mmCIF file of C-alpha atoms in Angstrom:
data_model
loop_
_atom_site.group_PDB
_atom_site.id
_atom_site.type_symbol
_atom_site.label_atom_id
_atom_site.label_comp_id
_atom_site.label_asym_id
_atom_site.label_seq_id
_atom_site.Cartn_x
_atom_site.Cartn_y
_atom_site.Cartn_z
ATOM 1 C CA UNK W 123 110.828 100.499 113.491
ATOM 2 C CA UNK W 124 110.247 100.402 109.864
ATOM 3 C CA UNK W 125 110.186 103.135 107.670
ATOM 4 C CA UNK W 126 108.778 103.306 103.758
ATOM 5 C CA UNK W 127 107.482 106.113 101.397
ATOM 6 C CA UNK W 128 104.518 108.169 102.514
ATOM 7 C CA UNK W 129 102.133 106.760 99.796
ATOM 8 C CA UNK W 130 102.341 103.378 101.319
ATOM 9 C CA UNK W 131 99.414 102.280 103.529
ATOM 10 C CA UNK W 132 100.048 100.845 107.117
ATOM 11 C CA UNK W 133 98.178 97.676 106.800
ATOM 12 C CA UNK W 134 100.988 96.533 104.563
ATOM 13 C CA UNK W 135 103.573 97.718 107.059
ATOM 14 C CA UNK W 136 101.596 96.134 109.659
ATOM 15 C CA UNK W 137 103.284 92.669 109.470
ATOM 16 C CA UNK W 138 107.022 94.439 109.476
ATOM 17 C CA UNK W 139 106.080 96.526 112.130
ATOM 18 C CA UNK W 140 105.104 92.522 114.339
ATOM 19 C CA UNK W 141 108.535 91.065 113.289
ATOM 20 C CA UNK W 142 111.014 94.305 113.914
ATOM 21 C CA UNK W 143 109.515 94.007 117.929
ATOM 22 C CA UNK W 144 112.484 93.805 119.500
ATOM 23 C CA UNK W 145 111.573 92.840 123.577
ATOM 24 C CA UNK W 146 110.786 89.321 123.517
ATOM 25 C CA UNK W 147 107.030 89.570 125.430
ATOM 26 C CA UNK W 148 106.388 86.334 127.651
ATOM 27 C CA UNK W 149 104.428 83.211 125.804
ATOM 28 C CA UNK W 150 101.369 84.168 128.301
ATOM 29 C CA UNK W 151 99.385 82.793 124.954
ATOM 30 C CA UNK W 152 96.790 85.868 125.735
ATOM 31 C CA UNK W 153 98.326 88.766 124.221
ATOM 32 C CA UNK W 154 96.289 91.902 122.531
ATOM 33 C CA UNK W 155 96.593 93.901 120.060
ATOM 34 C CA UNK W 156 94.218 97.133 119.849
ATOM 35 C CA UNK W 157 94.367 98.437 116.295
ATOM 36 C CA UNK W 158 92.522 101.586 114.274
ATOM 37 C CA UNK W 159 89.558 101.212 111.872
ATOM 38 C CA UNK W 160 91.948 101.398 108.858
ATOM 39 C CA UNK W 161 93.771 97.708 109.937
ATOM 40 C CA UNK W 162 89.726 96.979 109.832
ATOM 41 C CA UNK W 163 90.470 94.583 106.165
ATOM 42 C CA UNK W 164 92.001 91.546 105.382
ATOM 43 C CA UNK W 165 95.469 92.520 105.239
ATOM 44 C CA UNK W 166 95.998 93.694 108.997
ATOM 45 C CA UNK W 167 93.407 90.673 110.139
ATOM 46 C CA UNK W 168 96.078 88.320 108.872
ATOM 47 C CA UNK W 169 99.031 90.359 110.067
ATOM 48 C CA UNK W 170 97.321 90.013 113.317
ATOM 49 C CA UNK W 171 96.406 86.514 113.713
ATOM 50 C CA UNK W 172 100.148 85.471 111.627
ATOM 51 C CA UNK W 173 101.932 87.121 114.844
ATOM 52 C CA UNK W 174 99.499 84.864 117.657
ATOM 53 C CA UNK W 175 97.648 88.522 118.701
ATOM 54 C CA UNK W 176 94.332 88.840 119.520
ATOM 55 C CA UNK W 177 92.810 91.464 117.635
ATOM 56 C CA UNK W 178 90.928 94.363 118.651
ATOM 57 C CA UNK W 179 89.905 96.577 115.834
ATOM 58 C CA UNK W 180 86.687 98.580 115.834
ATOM 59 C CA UNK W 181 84.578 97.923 113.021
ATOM 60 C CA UNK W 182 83.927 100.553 110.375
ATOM 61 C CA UNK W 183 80.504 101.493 111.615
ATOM 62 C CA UNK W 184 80.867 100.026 114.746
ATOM 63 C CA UNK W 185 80.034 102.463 118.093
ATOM 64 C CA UNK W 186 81.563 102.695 121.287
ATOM 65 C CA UNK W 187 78.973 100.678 123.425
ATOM 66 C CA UNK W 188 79.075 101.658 127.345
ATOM 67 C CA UNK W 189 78.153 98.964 129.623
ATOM 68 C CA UNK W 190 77.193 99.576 133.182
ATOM 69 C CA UNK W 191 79.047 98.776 135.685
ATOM 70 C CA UNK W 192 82.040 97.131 133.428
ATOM 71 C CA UNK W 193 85.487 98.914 134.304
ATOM 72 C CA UNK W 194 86.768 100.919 131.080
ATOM 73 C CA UNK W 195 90.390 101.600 130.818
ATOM 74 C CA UNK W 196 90.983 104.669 127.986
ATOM 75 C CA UNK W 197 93.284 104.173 124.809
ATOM 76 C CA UNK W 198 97.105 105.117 125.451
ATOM 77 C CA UNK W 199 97.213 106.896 122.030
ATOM 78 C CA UNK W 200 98.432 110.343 123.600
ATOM 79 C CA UNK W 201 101.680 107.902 124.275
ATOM 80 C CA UNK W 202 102.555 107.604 120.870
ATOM 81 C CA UNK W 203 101.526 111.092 119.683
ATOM 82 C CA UNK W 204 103.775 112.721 122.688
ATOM 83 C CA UNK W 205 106.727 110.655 121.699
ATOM 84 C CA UNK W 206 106.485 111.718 118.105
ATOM 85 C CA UNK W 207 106.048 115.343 118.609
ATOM 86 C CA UNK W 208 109.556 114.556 121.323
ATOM 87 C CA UNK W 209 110.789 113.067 117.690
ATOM 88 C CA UNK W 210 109.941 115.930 115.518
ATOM 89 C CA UNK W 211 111.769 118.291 117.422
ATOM 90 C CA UNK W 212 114.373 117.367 115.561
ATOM 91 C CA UNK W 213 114.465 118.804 112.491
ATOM 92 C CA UNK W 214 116.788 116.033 110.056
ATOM 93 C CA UNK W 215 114.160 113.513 110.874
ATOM 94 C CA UNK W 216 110.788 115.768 110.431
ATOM 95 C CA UNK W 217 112.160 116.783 106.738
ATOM 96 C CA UNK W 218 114.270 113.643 105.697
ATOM 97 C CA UNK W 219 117.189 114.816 103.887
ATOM 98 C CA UNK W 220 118.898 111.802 103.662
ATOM 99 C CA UNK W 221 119.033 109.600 100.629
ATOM 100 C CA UNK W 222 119.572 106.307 102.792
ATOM 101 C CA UNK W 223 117.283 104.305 103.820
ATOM 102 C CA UNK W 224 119.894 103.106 107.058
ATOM 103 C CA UNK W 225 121.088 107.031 107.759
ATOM 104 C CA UNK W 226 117.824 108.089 108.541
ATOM 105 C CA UNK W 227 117.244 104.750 110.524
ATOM 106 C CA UNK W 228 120.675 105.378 112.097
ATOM 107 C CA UNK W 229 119.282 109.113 113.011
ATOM 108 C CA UNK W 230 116.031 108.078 114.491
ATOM 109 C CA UNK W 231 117.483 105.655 116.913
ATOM 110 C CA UNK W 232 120.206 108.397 118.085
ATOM 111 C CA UNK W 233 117.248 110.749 118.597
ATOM 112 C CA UNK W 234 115.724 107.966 120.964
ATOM 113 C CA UNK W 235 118.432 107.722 122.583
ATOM 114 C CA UNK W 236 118.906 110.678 123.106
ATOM 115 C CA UNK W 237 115.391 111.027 124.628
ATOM 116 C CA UNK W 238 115.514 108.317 126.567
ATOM 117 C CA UNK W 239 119.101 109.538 128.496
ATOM 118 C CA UNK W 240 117.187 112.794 128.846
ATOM 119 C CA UNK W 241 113.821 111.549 130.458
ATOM 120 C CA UNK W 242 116.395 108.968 132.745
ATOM 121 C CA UNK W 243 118.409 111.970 134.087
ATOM 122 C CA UNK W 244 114.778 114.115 134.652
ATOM 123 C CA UNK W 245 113.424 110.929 136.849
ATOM 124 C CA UNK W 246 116.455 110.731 139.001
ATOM 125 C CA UNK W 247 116.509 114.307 140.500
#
């Protein structure tokens, strides 16, 4: 996780974002990345390629083009939305109120954990 000031834009987080992973993935040497239009510059291309990801970012302009016949798996965005709105339940980290940088960190990984413990205990019963 990395967190920085709301006027900065996420193609310059992009690269932070890569390095902070913190499951090692297996070397398969074919791993994807699907990314927004705004990564669409040169900043997020060389994130991208720096980290050994393929790519996948929409060009600006660029339409969805349906083949027929070719098997289409839809984006996983709802994934991330759900889990933030989970995240914003909690009202220190929707409002930040702390000063430090490593409190707030410190808060949003309790919060995960905390969700995490909750969604365990739902799936065993």
């Amino acid at each position: 996780m990395v967190v920085a000031g709301a006027n900065v834009h996420d193609t310059k987080l992009l690269a932070l974002t890569l390095d902070s992973i913190v499951v090692e993935r297996p070397d398969t040497g074919n791993e994807h990345l699907c990314l927004e239009k705004g990564y669409d510059n040169p900043t997020g291309q060389e994130a991208v390629a720096a980290h050994g990801y393929q790519g996948h970012i929409r060009r600006i302009g660029e339409e969805k083009l349906d083949s027929v016949g070719e098997k289409r798996y839809p984006a996983r965005r709802w994934v991330v939305e759900r889990t933030l709105a989970w995240l914003y339940k909690c009202r220190a980290i929707l409002v930040r109120y702390d000063k430090k940088v490593s409190n707030y960190i410190g808060l949003i990984q309790l919060a995960c954990a905390l969700l995490w413990y909750r969604r365990q205990r739902q799936l065993k019963f």
